[in-house]
Amino acid sequence: MTKILEINKNSPEEDKINQAAEVLKSGGTVVFPTETVYGLGANALDENAVKKIFAAKGRPSDNPLIIHIWDIGQASGLVSEIPGALHTLAEAFWPGPLTLVMKKSPKVPELVTAGLDTVGIRMPDHTIALALLKETGVPVAAPSANISGSPSPTRAEHVIKDMNGKVDIIIDGGDCIVGLESTVLDITGDTPVILRPGGITAEQIQEVLGKIAVDKHVYGKFDAQGVRPKSPGVKYRHYSPKAEVILVEGPVDQIAGEILRQARDFEAGGKKVGILATDQTKDWYPCGIVISAGDRNNPQTIAANIFKLLRQFDETGVDVILAEGIDKKGIGMAIMNRMIRAAGYNVIKLDKQQEE
Ligand code: TXA
Ligand code: MG
């Protein structure tokens, strides 16, 4: 039985936070809201508790989990080396959507890090998450609270759909503001590397650290057999709705022309078509079910909607979703990374000069 606890994020009720913390302390699972997406949490230092996370999600055991903390002091107990960049980055971005990958301490179970010698740690910027972590007192491992492969949940109803009956508690704390996951940054080497773009942009990190690199799997496909990528999550089909997704990149008027042509073809073939447009283009399409993801000039609005809309399209029963690409600057890098994966690398590029 899963208990659903509604908590007010403006002033989290102490008795409810205590209830959820008790469940975590005794080896149970609690889904909680963060500023990015909902997380499925368990005591990171309790291997049996962590096993329940993998079971509930149907997650492959070679994909490591992020550990959530509420106080920077907890980080030093989880790593074997403290990189110089930790304090600079924590000062600038914690609490916030940035996960730092560092050398792990032997205290962290292998199951959490999927056998890697590194561990990802972040401090979420959410009143409920922070209150829960503080009350629990132990570091909490938490992946996004979706069934493995589905779009990440940004509201409680998504979590209830995927996780009801599979976890002990689901906290309903309203919509997640950022809407896509944290940036995963590897700071074990001389040059920090973005393994997964997310809520904190490459430009923001660069401003604080100077030189950074972006892992080639951010837009590319991982297909080398027998080679282990640095961030194992890149291997898997991800963020995918049930419908086929086709992503179209290029200048916006060419994108719209191509999507319209494809939409008509699909409809002529008897398919139900969804079009993921933007505020600027949503009125250009005379066919299909058209939904705007947000404002091209304010991509944060698109980030906040993207996972919710992929789920919404599935509810309309469309067979195919034709999605407009956006500029890869700022948070656009994370949005396009998720879209490319949602599309299973099914991407049409209309203007070669736009390629990264
Ligand atoms: O915003 C977020 O990060 C959310 C919320 C709940 O905090 N969590 C989240 O977790 O997105 P998950 O498990 O869905 O994604 C974690 C990603 C995966 O791609 C995983 O491969 C990568 O982080 N990761 C975790 N630990 C790592 C490590 N030690 N080295 C490299 N990549 C790591
Ligand atoms: Mg996930």
PDB file of N, CA and C in Angstrom, residues 25 73 77 79 88 96 101 145 157 169 184 188-189 192 209 265-266 279 300 323 331:
ATOM      1  N   LYS A  25      14.160   6.223   7.327  1.00  0.00           N
ATOM      2  CA  LYS A  25      15.111   5.719   8.346  1.00  0.00           C
ATOM      3  C   LYS A  25      14.955   4.223   8.559  1.00  0.00           C
ATOM      4  N   GLY A  73      28.335  19.473   4.679  1.00  0.00           N
ATOM      5  CA  GLY A  73      29.143  18.607   5.538  1.00  0.00           C
ATOM      6  C   GLY A  73      28.930  17.130   5.239  1.00  0.00           C
ATOM      7  N   GLY A  77      31.690  13.054   3.883  1.00  0.00           N
ATOM      8  CA  GLY A  77      31.618  11.667   4.324  1.00  0.00           C
ATOM      9  C   GLY A  77      31.359  10.674   3.204  1.00  0.00           C
ATOM     10  N   VAL A  79      32.730  11.036  -0.033  1.00  0.00           N
ATOM     11  CA  VAL A  79      33.778  11.042  -1.064  1.00  0.00           C
ATOM     12  C   VAL A  79      35.136  10.710  -0.436  1.00  0.00           C
ATOM     13  N   THR A  88      33.674  25.880  -4.479  1.00  0.00           N
ATOM     14  CA  THR A  88      33.302  26.961  -5.400  1.00  0.00           C
ATOM     15  C   THR A  88      31.924  26.697  -6.005  1.00  0.00           C
ATOM     16  N   GLY A  96      20.560  23.490  -5.424  1.00  0.00           N
ATOM     17  CA  GLY A  96      20.187  23.766  -6.804  1.00  0.00           C
ATOM     18  C   GLY A  96      20.422  22.578  -7.712  1.00  0.00           C
ATOM     19  N   VAL A 101      29.954  14.871  -9.582  1.00  0.00           N
ATOM     20  CA  VAL A 101      30.506  13.515  -9.567  1.00  0.00           C
ATOM     21  C   VAL A 101      31.938  13.587  -9.033  1.00  0.00           C
ATOM     22  N   ALA A 145      11.483   9.680 -10.321  1.00  0.00           N
ATOM     23  CA  ALA A 145      10.498   8.701  -9.833  1.00  0.00           C
ATOM     24  C   ALA A 145       9.562   8.195 -10.923  1.00  0.00           C
ATOM     25  N   GLU A 157       0.672  13.627  -9.918  1.00  0.00           N
ATOM     26  CA  GLU A 157      -0.181  12.694 -10.675  1.00  0.00           C
ATOM     27  C   GLU A 157       0.663  11.789 -11.596  1.00  0.00           C
ATOM     28  N   ILE A 169       5.628   5.731   0.412  1.00  0.00           N
ATOM     29  CA  ILE A 169       4.962   7.042   0.492  1.00  0.00           C
ATOM     30  C   ILE A 169       5.223   7.826  -0.791  1.00  0.00           C
ATOM     31  N   VAL A 184      24.630  17.020 -14.536  1.00  0.00           N
ATOM     32  CA  VAL A 184      25.606  16.115 -13.903  1.00  0.00           C
ATOM     33  C   VAL A 184      26.996  16.535 -14.377  1.00  0.00           C
ATOM     34  N   THR A 188      36.153  15.108 -11.210  1.00  0.00           N
ATOM     35  CA  THR A 188      37.280  14.283 -10.745  1.00  0.00           C
ATOM     36  C   THR A 188      38.582  14.643 -11.461  1.00  0.00           C
ATOM     37  N   GLY A 189      38.494  15.234 -12.659  1.00  0.00           N
ATOM     38  CA  GLY A 189      39.712  15.522 -13.437  1.00  0.00           C
ATOM     39  C   GLY A 189      40.066  16.996 -13.410  1.00  0.00           C
ATOM     40  N   PRO A 192      36.478  20.072 -15.603  1.00  0.00           N
ATOM     41  CA  PRO A 192      35.152  19.530 -15.304  1.00  0.00           C
ATOM     42  C   PRO A 192      34.394  19.197 -16.594  1.00  0.00           C
ATOM     43  N   LEU A 209      33.832  28.613 -13.195  1.00  0.00           N
ATOM     44  CA  LEU A 209      35.025  27.760 -13.215  1.00  0.00           C
ATOM     45  C   LEU A 209      36.002  28.052 -14.338  1.00  0.00           C
ATOM     46  N   ASP A 265       1.353  13.802 -44.430  1.00  0.00           N
ATOM     47  CA  ASP A 265       1.655  12.438 -44.888  1.00  0.00           C
ATOM     48  C   ASP A 265       1.144  11.409 -43.891  1.00  0.00           C
ATOM     49  N   PHE A 266       1.454  11.636 -42.602  1.00  0.00           N
ATOM     50  CA  PHE A 266       1.022  10.678 -41.576  1.00  0.00           C
ATOM     51  C   PHE A 266      -0.501  10.607 -41.524  1.00  0.00           C
ATOM     52  N   ASP A 279       5.226  28.812 -28.701  1.00  0.00           N
ATOM     53  CA  ASP A 279       4.278  29.944 -28.724  1.00  0.00           C
ATOM     54  C   ASP A 279       4.340  30.668 -30.073  1.00  0.00           C
ATOM     55  N   GLN A 300      13.279  28.516 -20.578  1.00  0.00           N
ATOM     56  CA  GLN A 300      12.949  27.978 -19.262  1.00  0.00           C
ATOM     57  C   GLN A 300      11.482  27.519 -19.218  1.00  0.00           C
ATOM     58  N   ALA A 323       8.126  17.030 -33.266  1.00  0.00           N
ATOM     59  CA  ALA A 323       8.560  18.036 -32.295  1.00  0.00           C
ATOM     60  C   ALA A 323       9.523  19.032 -32.926  1.00  0.00           C
ATOM     61  N   ILE A 331      19.673  26.730 -21.211  1.00  0.00           N
ATOM     62  CA  ILE A 331      18.890  25.551 -20.828  1.00  0.00           C
ATOM     63  C   ILE A 331      18.453  24.757 -22.067  1.00  0.00           C
TER      64      ILE A 331
END
